[in-house]
Structures are given as C-alpha cells and as structure tokens.
Short mmCIF file of C-alpha atoms and ligand atoms in Angstrom, two decimals:
data_model
loop_
_atom_site.label_atom_id
_atom_site.label_comp_id
_atom_site.label_asym_id
_atom_site.label_seq_id
_atom_site.Cartn_x
_atom_site.Cartn_y
_atom_site.Cartn_z
CA UNK N 1 12.66 -6.39 15.24
CA UNK N 2 10.57 -3.47 17.08
CA UNK N 3 7.68 -2.51 15.58
CA UNK N 4 6.05 0.87 16.32
CA UNK N 5 2.85 0.54 16.59
CA UNK N 6 -0.03 3.33 15.71
CA UNK N 7 -3.09 2.67 15.82
CA UNK N 8 -4.51 6.07 14.36
CA UNK N 9 -8.51 7.19 14.17
CA UNK N 10 -11.61 5.74 13.24
CA UNK N 11 -11.39 2.05 13.16
CA UNK N 12 -8.16 2.15 13.35
CA UNK N 13 -7.52 1.02 17.19
CA UNK N 14 -9.75 -1.67 16.50
CA UNK N 15 -8.48 -3.04 13.74
CA UNK N 16 -4.46 -2.65 14.63
CA UNK N 17 -5.66 -4.69 17.90
CA UNK N 18 -6.20 -7.17 15.86
CA UNK N 19 -3.13 -7.25 13.63
CA UNK N 20 -1.47 -7.32 16.82
CA UNK N 21 -2.77 -10.63 18.24
CA UNK N 22 -2.08 -12.18 15.21
CA UNK N 23 1.50 -11.25 15.48
CA UNK N 24 2.33 -11.93 19.24
CA UNK N 25 0.49 -15.57 18.39
CA UNK N 26 3.56 -16.36 16.02
CA UNK N 27 5.81 -16.25 19.18
CA UNK N 28 8.54 -14.10 17.98
CA UNK N 29 10.87 -12.13 19.57
CA UNK N 30 9.10 -8.80 18.66
CA UNK N 31 9.32 -5.67 20.53
CA UNK N 32 6.27 -3.29 20.09
CA UNK N 33 5.65 -0.18 21.08
CA UNK N 34 2.23 2.10 20.55
CA UNK N 35 2.13 6.03 19.71
CA UNK N 36 0.10 8.58 18.63
CA UNK N 37 -0.35 9.12 14.74
CA UNK N 38 -3.54 11.70 13.19
CA UNK N 39 -6.31 12.93 14.80
CA UNK N 40 -6.29 11.93 18.07
CA UNK N 41 -2.63 12.91 18.17
CA UNK N 42 -3.58 16.37 17.66
CA UNK N 43 -6.38 16.07 20.48
CA UNK N 44 -3.26 14.92 22.96
CA UNK N 45 -0.47 16.93 22.01
CA UNK N 46 -1.94 19.55 19.10
CA UNK N 47 0.30 18.03 16.44
CA UNK N 48 -0.89 14.99 13.88
CA UNK N 49 3.10 13.66 14.08
CA UNK N 50 3.76 14.61 17.38
CA UNK N 51 8.21 14.42 18.36
CA UNK N 52 7.69 11.35 20.49
CA UNK N 53 6.08 9.98 17.45
CA UNK N 54 8.84 10.71 15.25
CA UNK N 55 11.99 9.30 17.90
CA UNK N 56 9.94 5.73 18.09
CA UNK N 57 9.10 5.74 14.07
CA UNK N 58 12.88 6.36 13.35
CA UNK N 59 13.88 3.84 15.85
CA UNK N 60 11.87 1.57 15.17
CA UNK N 61 12.43 -1.53 12.03
CA UNK N 62 8.89 -1.28 11.27
CA UNK N 63 5.70 0.78 11.47
CA UNK N 64 1.88 -0.73 11.76
CA UNK N 65 -0.65 1.94 10.98
CA UNK N 66 -4.15 2.19 11.48
CA UNK N 67 -5.62 4.93 9.78
CA UNK N 68 -6.08 8.25 10.54
CA UNK N 69 -8.77 11.08 10.01
CA UNK N 70 -12.36 11.64 11.02
CA UNK N 71 -15.17 14.39 10.38
CA UNK N 72 -13.72 16.01 13.78
CA UNK N 73 -10.81 17.22 12.88
CA UNK N 74 -11.95 18.72 9.24
CA UNK N 75 -12.24 22.25 10.01
CA UNK N 76 -8.23 22.48 11.61
CA UNK N 77 -6.02 23.93 9.64
CA UNK N 78 -3.71 22.30 7.15
CA UNK N 79 -0.76 21.29 9.09
CA UNK N 80 -2.97 20.55 12.28
CA UNK N 81 -4.89 17.65 9.53
CA UNK N 82 -4.60 14.13 10.28
CA UNK N 83 -3.61 13.45 7.04
CA UNK N 84 -0.21 16.07 7.58
CA UNK N 85 1.06 13.46 10.11
CA UNK N 86 0.75 10.70 7.22
CA UNK N 87 2.47 12.35 4.59
CA UNK N 88 4.78 14.07 7.44
CA UNK N 89 5.90 10.08 8.48
CA UNK N 90 6.44 9.07 5.57
CA UNK N 91 8.58 11.71 4.38
CA UNK N 92 10.43 11.70 7.62
CA UNK N 93 11.46 8.03 7.40
CA UNK N 94 11.78 8.60 2.93
CA UNK N 95 9.78 5.87 1.99
CA UNK N 96 10.06 6.07 -1.87
CA UNK N 97 8.76 2.54 -2.89
CA UNK N 98 4.97 2.00 -2.18
CA UNK N 99 4.27 -1.85 -2.95
CA UNK N 100 -0.09 -2.80 -3.00
CA UNK N 101 -1.40 -6.05 -3.62
CA UNK N 102 -4.79 -6.81 -5.56
CA UNK N 103 -5.75 -10.32 -4.46
CA UNK N 104 -9.53 -11.62 -5.04
CA UNK N 105 -9.56 -14.71 -3.13
CA UNK N 106 -12.46 -16.93 -5.31
CA UNK N 107 -14.95 -17.06 -2.17
CA UNK N 108 -14.72 -13.57 -3.12
CA UNK N 109 -15.21 -12.94 -6.59
CA UNK N 110 -18.58 -11.84 -6.67
CA UNK N 111 -17.47 -8.45 -4.52
CA UNK N 112 -15.69 -7.20 -7.92
CA UNK N 113 -18.20 -5.69 -10.51
CA UNK N 114 -16.21 -7.74 -13.14
CA UNK N 115 -17.05 -10.60 -14.06
CA UNK N 116 -16.00 -13.46 -11.73
CA UNK N 117 -14.31 -15.66 -14.43
CA UNK N 118 -12.27 -12.42 -15.07
CA UNK N 119 -11.11 -11.52 -11.49
CA UNK N 120 -11.13 -15.19 -9.42
CA UNK N 121 -8.14 -15.36 -7.76
CA UNK N 122 -6.91 -12.33 -9.08
CA UNK N 123 -3.17 -11.53 -7.15
CA UNK N 124 -1.53 -8.77 -8.03
CA UNK N 125 1.53 -6.51 -6.96
CA UNK N 126 1.69 -3.13 -7.95
CA UNK N 127 4.83 -0.88 -6.81
CA UNK N 128 4.38 2.86 -6.96
CA UNK N 129 7.53 4.97 -6.50
CA UNK N 130 6.27 7.40 -3.97
CA UNK N 131 8.66 10.09 -3.60
CA UNK N 132 9.49 11.47 -7.06
CA UNK N 133 7.97 12.40 -10.65
CA UNK N 134 5.58 14.92 -11.55
CA UNK N 135 4.45 15.19 -8.22
CA UNK N 136 7.80 17.28 -6.30
CA UNK N 137 9.21 17.88 -9.95
CA UNK N 138 10.36 21.76 -10.39
CA UNK N 139 9.46 24.12 -11.57
CA UNK N 140 5.80 23.54 -10.99
CA UNK N 141 2.85 27.48 -10.73
CA UNK N 142 0.44 29.08 -12.23
CA UNK N 143 2.03 32.13 -14.40
CA UNK N 144 0.55 35.36 -16.69
CA UNK N 145 1.90 34.56 -19.76
CA UNK N 146 0.67 36.89 -23.19
CA UNK N 147 -2.43 37.72 -21.19
CA UNK N 148 -4.18 34.99 -19.64
CA UNK N 149 -2.70 32.19 -16.71
CA UNK N 150 -0.70 28.90 -17.87
CA UNK N 151 -0.26 26.52 -15.20
CA UNK N 152 2.55 23.81 -15.85
CA UNK N 153 4.31 21.00 -13.77
CA UNK N 154 7.54 19.14 -13.81
CA UNK N 155 7.76 15.55 -15.12
CA UNK N 156 10.98 14.45 -13.83
CA UNK N 157 12.95 11.46 -12.28
CA UNK N 158 16.72 10.84 -11.82
CA UNK N 159 18.65 7.89 -12.71
CA UNK N 160 19.64 6.45 -9.10
CA UNK N 161 15.49 7.34 -8.36
CA UNK N 162 14.62 4.67 -10.73
CA UNK N 163 17.05 2.01 -10.30
CA UNK N 164 16.31 2.20 -6.93
CA UNK N 165 12.71 1.65 -7.32
CA UNK N 166 13.85 -1.09 -9.95
CA UNK N 167 15.50 -3.11 -7.71
CA UNK N 168 12.62 -3.35 -5.88
CA UNK N 169 10.21 -4.84 -8.07
CA UNK N 170 12.91 -6.99 -9.06
CA UNK N 171 13.30 -8.26 -5.85
CA UNK N 172 8.90 -8.36 -4.95
CA UNK N 173 8.93 -10.29 -8.06
CA UNK N 174 11.22 -13.09 -7.36
CA UNK N 175 10.07 -13.86 -4.09
CA UNK N 176 6.73 -14.44 -6.38
CA UNK N 177 6.24 -15.27 -10.16
CA UNK N 178 9.25 -14.03 -11.74
CA UNK N 179 6.99 -11.67 -13.88
CA UNK N 180 7.71 -7.81 -13.60
CA UNK N 181 5.73 -5.33 -16.13
CA UNK N 182 7.18 -1.72 -15.93
CA UNK N 183 4.58 0.77 -17.12
CA UNK N 184 5.61 4.21 -19.15
CA UNK N 185 4.40 6.50 -21.79
CA UNK N 186 7.91 6.68 -23.97
CA UNK N 187 6.61 7.33 -27.32
CA UNK N 188 5.58 11.05 -25.88
CA UNK N 189 7.47 11.73 -22.54
CA UNK N 190 11.47 11.62 -22.91
CA UNK N 191 10.86 11.16 -19.01
CA UNK N 192 9.57 7.70 -19.15
CA UNK N 193 12.19 6.71 -21.99
CA UNK N 194 14.90 7.08 -19.30
CA UNK N 195 12.26 5.07 -16.91
CA UNK N 196 12.59 2.06 -19.72
CA UNK N 197 15.79 1.91 -20.09
CA UNK N 198 17.09 2.53 -16.43
CA UNK N 199 14.40 -0.93 -15.72
CA UNK N 200 16.35 -2.92 -18.93
CA UNK N 201 19.68 -2.18 -17.51
CA UNK N 202 18.73 -3.24 -13.71
CA UNK N 203 17.10 -5.99 -15.32
CA UNK N 204 20.50 -7.24 -16.13
CA UNK N 205 20.98 -7.48 -12.13
CA UNK N 206 17.99 -10.19 -12.04
CA UNK N 207 18.26 -12.83 -15.05
CA UNK N 208 15.57 -14.93 -13.14
CA UNK N 209 12.97 -12.27 -13.95
CA UNK N 210 11.05 -11.70 -17.12
CA UNK N 211 10.80 -7.93 -17.89
CA UNK N 212 8.41 -6.92 -20.04
CA UNK N 213 6.86 -3.11 -20.58
CA UNK N 214 3.74 -1.49 -21.41
CA UNK N 215 2.04 1.84 -22.29
CA UNK N 216 -0.02 3.18 -19.34
CA UNK N 217 -2.81 3.69 -21.42
CA UNK N 218 -2.81 0.11 -22.47
CA UNK N 219 -2.12 -0.63 -18.81
CA UNK N 220 -5.43 0.57 -18.06
CA UNK N 221 -7.01 -1.09 -20.11
CA UNK N 222 -5.67 -4.64 -19.50
CA UNK N 223 -6.49 -4.26 -15.80
CA UNK N 224 -9.96 -4.61 -16.36
CA UNK N 225 -9.49 -6.74 -19.11
CA UNK N 226 -7.23 -9.59 -18.16
CA UNK N 227 -6.13 -8.72 -15.11
CA UNK N 228 -4.79 -11.86 -14.60
CA UNK N 229 -1.87 -11.46 -17.09
CA UNK N 230 0.13 -9.05 -14.47
CA UNK N 231 2.46 -10.53 -12.01
CA UNK N 232 4.57 -7.49 -10.50
CA UNK N 233 3.67 -3.79 -12.10
CA UNK N 234 5.89 -1.23 -11.65
CA UNK N 235 5.67 2.20 -12.77
CA UNK N 236 6.02 6.56 -11.00
CA UNK N 237 4.13 7.99 -9.36
CA UNK N 238 1.25 9.64 -10.91
CA UNK N 239 0.72 6.37 -13.12
CA UNK N 240 0.87 4.37 -9.75
CA UNK N 241 -1.29 6.76 -7.97
CA UNK N 242 -3.62 5.73 -10.98
CA UNK N 243 -3.19 2.49 -11.63
CA UNK N 244 -3.62 1.33 -7.71
CA UNK N 245 -6.55 2.62 -7.17
CA UNK N 246 -8.14 0.80 -10.19
CA UNK N 247 -6.22 -2.10 -9.68
CA UNK N 248 -7.59 -2.59 -5.79
CA UNK N 249 -10.91 -1.62 -7.36
CA UNK N 250 -11.35 -4.47 -8.97
CA UNK N 251 -11.18 -6.70 -5.73
CA UNK N 252 -14.30 -4.58 -5.06
CA UNK N 253 -13.40 -5.33 -1.08
CA UNK N 254 -11.63 -2.69 0.20
CA UNK N 255 -11.97 -4.12 3.73
CA UNK N 256 -9.37 -6.34 2.12
CA UNK N 257 -6.54 -5.14 0.91
CA UNK N 258 -3.10 -3.83 2.55
CA UNK N 259 -0.09 -2.24 1.56
CA UNK N 260 3.63 -1.28 2.12
CA UNK N 261 5.76 1.47 1.89
CA UNK N 262 9.41 0.89 1.40
CA UNK N 263 12.67 3.00 2.75
CA UNK N 264 15.96 1.76 0.76
CA UNK N 265 16.84 -0.77 4.04
CA UNK N 266 13.41 -2.43 4.07
CA UNK N 267 12.65 -0.59 6.68
CA UNK N 268 8.55 -0.01 6.71
CA UNK N 269 5.47 1.40 7.01
CA UNK N 270 2.45 -1.46 6.59
CA UNK N 271 -1.09 0.21 6.71
CA UNK N 272 -4.80 -1.09 5.22
CA UNK N 273 -5.45 0.64 2.06
CA UNK N 274 -8.61 1.93 3.62
CA UNK N 275 -9.29 5.08 5.59
CA UNK N 276 -10.40 5.35 9.38
CA UNK N 277 -14.00 4.63 8.28
CA UNK N 278 -15.71 6.53 10.82
CA UNK N 279 -19.46 5.81 10.23
CA UNK N 280 -18.85 2.28 11.30
CA UNK N 281 -16.06 3.42 14.29
CA UNK N 282 -15.94 1.93 17.92
CA UNK N 283 -19.44 -0.85 16.57
CA UNK N 284 -16.65 -3.41 16.02
CA UNK N 285 -17.69 -4.15 12.98
CA UNK N 286 -14.39 -3.39 10.70
CA UNK N 287 -12.98 -6.01 9.01
CA UNK N 288 -9.57 -6.78 10.39
CA UNK N 289 -8.13 -8.30 7.54
CA UNK N 290 -6.84 -6.05 5.58
CA UNK N 291 -4.97 -5.06 8.70
CA UNK N 292 -3.62 -8.76 9.29
CA UNK N 293 -2.51 -8.77 6.11
CA UNK N 294 -0.18 -5.78 6.21
CA UNK N 295 1.76 -7.41 9.56
CA UNK N 296 2.02 -9.95 7.06
CA UNK N 297 3.84 -8.02 4.48
CA UNK N 298 5.41 -6.69 7.50
CA UNK N 299 7.35 -10.04 8.07
CA UNK N 300 8.03 -10.48 4.40
CA UNK N 301 9.00 -7.58 3.36
CA UNK N 302 11.30 -5.89 6.46
CA UNK N 303 12.01 -9.65 8.27
CA UNK N 304 12.49 -11.54 5.39
CA UNK N 305 9.97 -14.04 7.39
CA UNK N 306 8.69 -15.45 4.62
CA UNK N 307 7.25 -18.96 6.21
CA UNK N 308 5.40 -16.63 9.16
CA UNK N 309 4.05 -14.85 6.09
CA UNK N 310 2.60 -17.33 3.94
CA UNK N 311 1.55 -18.54 7.47
CA UNK N 312 -1.34 -15.53 8.20
CA UNK N 313 -2.38 -15.16 4.52
CA UNK N 314 -3.24 -19.09 4.71
CA UNK N 315 -5.23 -18.58 7.92
CA UNK N 316 -6.96 -15.41 6.20
CA UNK N 317 -7.90 -18.41 2.77
CA UNK N 318 -9.32 -20.85 5.35
CA UNK N 319 -11.17 -18.10 7.18
CA UNK N 320 -12.92 -17.24 3.86
CA UNK N 321 -12.82 -20.58 2.94
CA UNK N 322 -14.89 -21.43 6.62
CA UNK N 323 -17.24 -18.57 5.73
CA UNK N 324 -16.64 -16.23 8.44
CA UNK N 325 -17.04 -13.05 6.60
CA UNK N 326 -17.39 -8.97 8.52
CA UNK N 327 -20.16 -7.05 7.00
CA UNK N 328 -18.26 -5.36 4.29
CA UNK N 329 -17.63 -8.05 2.66
CA UNK N 330 -20.93 -10.42 3.95
CA UNK N 331 -23.12 -13.04 1.43
CA UNK N 332 -25.58 -14.73 1.93
CA UNK N 333 -25.15 -17.95 3.38
CA UNK N 334 -22.19 -16.83 5.35
CA UNK N 335 -21.09 -16.45 8.61
CA UNK N 336 -21.62 -12.64 9.73
CA UNK N 337 -18.86 -12.13 12.30
CA UNK N 338 -17.39 -8.52 13.99
CA UNK N 339 -13.81 -7.40 14.13
CA UNK N 340 -13.18 -9.31 17.66
CA UNK N 341 -14.08 -13.08 15.93
CA UNK N 342 -12.90 -12.70 12.88
CA UNK N 343 -9.12 -11.67 14.33
CA UNK N 344 -10.30 -15.01 17.11
CA UNK N 345 -11.45 -16.74 13.29
CA UNK N 346 -7.62 -16.19 12.42
CA UNK N 347 -6.16 -17.31 15.37
CA UNK N 348 -7.89 -20.17 15.22
CA UNK N 349 -6.70 -20.70 12.11
CA UNK N 350 -2.95 -20.03 12.59
P1 LIG J 1 -12.70 5.09 4.48
O1 LIG J 1 -11.31 3.93 3.49
O2 LIG J 1 -12.43 5.33 5.41
O3 LIG J 1 -14.18 4.33 4.03
C1 LIG J 1 -15.21 4.47 2.88
C2 LIG J 1 -16.03 2.73 2.89
O4 LIG J 1 -15.38 2.24 3.52
C3 LIG J 1 -16.82 3.37 4.44
O5 LIG J 1 -18.46 2.85 4.20
C4 LIG J 1 -16.11 2.46 5.50
O6 LIG J 1 -17.15 2.22 5.74
C5 LIG J 1 -15.77 1.81 4.52
N1 LIG J 1 -14.86 0.70 4.83
C6 LIG J 1 -13.07 0.94 5.13
N2 LIG J 1 -12.88 0.28 6.45
C7 LIG J 1 -13.44 -0.66 6.18
C8 LIG J 1 -13.18 -1.93 7.16
N3 LIG J 1 -11.55 -2.09 7.63
N4 LIG J 1 -14.22 -2.90 7.54
C9 LIG J 1 -15.56 -2.60 6.82
N5 LIG J 1 -15.27 -1.08 6.14
C10 LIG J 1 -14.38 -0.86 5.96
O7 LIG J 1 -12.73 6.40 2.99
P2 LIG J 1 -13.50 7.48 3.84
O8 LIG J 1 -14.42 7.50 4.43
O9 LIG J 1 -13.13 8.47 2.19
O10 LIG J 1 -12.50 8.18 4.56
C11 LIG J 1 -12.99 8.45 5.87
C12 LIG J 1 -11.20 8.88 6.95
O11 LIG J 1 -10.59 8.47 6.49
C13 LIG J 1 -11.59 10.59 6.22
O12 LIG J 1 -10.94 11.34 7.43
C14 LIG J 1 -9.76 9.83 5.05
O13 LIG J 1 -9.29 11.61 5.51
C15 LIG J 1 -9.39 9.34 5.93
N6 LIG J 1 -8.80 8.81 5.90
C16 LIG J 1 -7.40 7.83 5.89
C17 LIG J 1 -6.31 7.47 5.01
C18 LIG J 1 -5.04 6.22 5.87
O14 LIG J 1 -5.30 6.70 7.08
N7 LIG J 1 -3.98 5.90 5.07
C19 LIG J 1 -6.52 6.45 3.29
C20 LIG J 1 -7.77 7.50 2.52
C21 LIG J 1 -8.99 7.77 3.58
#
C-alpha cells in the first residue's frame, strides 16, 4: 500500500501532517513518500508538477494531497501556476470519477444557512464525471457568423464513459444506503437521454441498488428543499460541478469536506474540498478534519479497508461530540483548538 503524500502550499503541510499521523496510528503497512506539487514545486524546480512527483504519483496506489496555490504565484505565466499542477496530476492519472460527500454532523447544524432540521444529520455523496462532457467536447470556440460572433461548445458522452462512471456510482451506493439518483436533462438534451439509457442498462448489474432519475433543475431545488432524501447522486461533469458545490455549501463548514478522484482501478487522489487558505497558513489554526476524512476515503475506496475508514470517521464524530472545534467551526460553549490539538484529539478518540 504505497501512498504518495503531497502537502502542497499554504495550510497544506499543516493539515496533511495530521492526516499522516492518523494513518500511521492505524498500524497498517503503508509506505508513504512525500513530493512537491503546486507553488512549492514551482519555487524548487520551476514546474508545478515536476518529473519526480509524476514518477512517484504514477507508482503509488493512492495520493494524499493538501492544497495548492497562493497569492505569491498568481502573477506567474499560466503554465507555471500551482493550479496547473493540480490539473496536470488529475489528467496524468486519468481520474475520471470525483466523489464528494456532503456530511453535516448534528453538532455543526448551526453552521448551515438552512434550517437545522432540514440539514442536521445530512449525509449524501455526489459523484461527478470529471473528464468528459461539454468541458472537453469538440468542436468548441468562438467564430464569426453573419457578421457577429457566435460561441459554441459540444456536450458529448460516449456510452463507455457513462458506463464506467455508472459502475463507480452503483458500487459506491452498495457501500452506503443502496439508493442512487442519476441526474440529467433528458427532456432537452439527447446526450443526457443516452446518459439515462446507459444508467438503466448498468443498473441491471446491481439489483440491490434502487436507481431513480431526476432532471438537473429539479435536483438543484431538491438539494436545498429536502437534501436528506438523497443517498448517492451521479451526474456529468457540468451538472456535477454546480451540484457538488451547492451540496457542499449546505453544510456551511468547508474545513470538514473531503473528496476523492478515482481512476478505473480505484487508484485515487484524496484531498480536502477547500483550498490552501493563505490567510491562515502557518498559524496552526487550520481545520485538519477534511484532510483526515479524505484519508478515511482513501482507506475505503482504494484499499477496501472499510472498517478502518469507519474507525477514523467515528473518531471524528467523537471529537465533535466532545466539543472540540477549530476556529472555522467554533461556537460559544465549545473548546477552541488548533490544528495539532485537533489531530491529537482524533488520535485519542481512535
Ligand atoms: P480557500 O478554500 O483556500 O479559503 C476560503 C476560506 O475558507 C478562507 O477564509 C480560509 O481561511 C477558509 N478555510 C479553508 N480551508 C480551511 C480549513 N481547513 N480550516 C479553516 N479555515 C479554512 O479558498 P480561496 O481563498 O478561494 O483560495 C485560496 C488559494 O487556494 C488560491 O490560491 C486558490 O487557487 C487555491 N485553491 C486550491 C484548491 C486545491 O488545491 N484543490 C482549491 C481551491 C482553491
């Protein structure tokens, strides 16, 4: 079990250090090696995704990433920006399935802008296809037609692309409450009619999972109206981009949200959903829980270690129930702790 560890920039090294401590505490036979990605890699080598990192990432079974970016690199040419490193590694490893849980622990229900009874205990998983759809379809561009500019993009999905994300989604649903909602716009878009047809075909392999369908406009409404009706949602790249951000904001606490991006063999890149938070970097106050929960996803999805994943998740629940909070989730009456103390609390709960 070889893990490539990429702390990255800003708060990245601080939060990744806590996730690494948690992984080590499990006493499993992990091999972990660190490399550079993002702004720190640009400073050291001139490239955001240097060859040594590429080699390590390709050889590893999983990658644990903190975050990349910061104002000091914003004025560099596009190829040297830290974000290029992130796009580069996702493309290089052919990570086509993005898994983003939106979980709201009952203790944090007040962090949401929605009424506590609508969101308390929310636990949904959004699966977004990451390498196809209108973001990559050809032809695309802006051209002159009849004396004016016309912009155009192509929404395109092949059957095989839909099928492979379908399998990821059904298998994820099997690990949870066995309910999968596929989101499309089949009343208007032929591309998503095919999406729905293929999802129905794939469902034949998973008789234990209940498949439903929802149009994307309704899905956007239902997510704020009654989000707890969902278990797993699967959708294309563009709809998923929007719905996964909407779902994560239901929880109101960005420091709590993990994510995974998988390839066809369940190799994965695991990272918190938030960025490098330059405003609090180096202060020892960042919330490490999103990164610790990303490590739990790694155990579940890449290594098939469900029991250990649940152990970490339960430790996080225990820590919240015991009243420990970093600044981003602090409320009066709870105990404010820093990054390392939060890591200590998770280790103690483990
Ligand atoms: P951000 O997520 O870094 O920060 C937004 C706000 O949330 C800030 O106030 C920050 O302090 C807070 N925050 C984020 N994570 C936190 C945590 N773990 N604990 C406590 N507070 C936390 O988003 P931003 O400010 O828009 O971007 C900052 C930098 O991060 C930019 O350079 C951006 O390009 C980069 N970024 C990287 C990724 C990634 O690596 N995947 C994703 C988004 C943004």
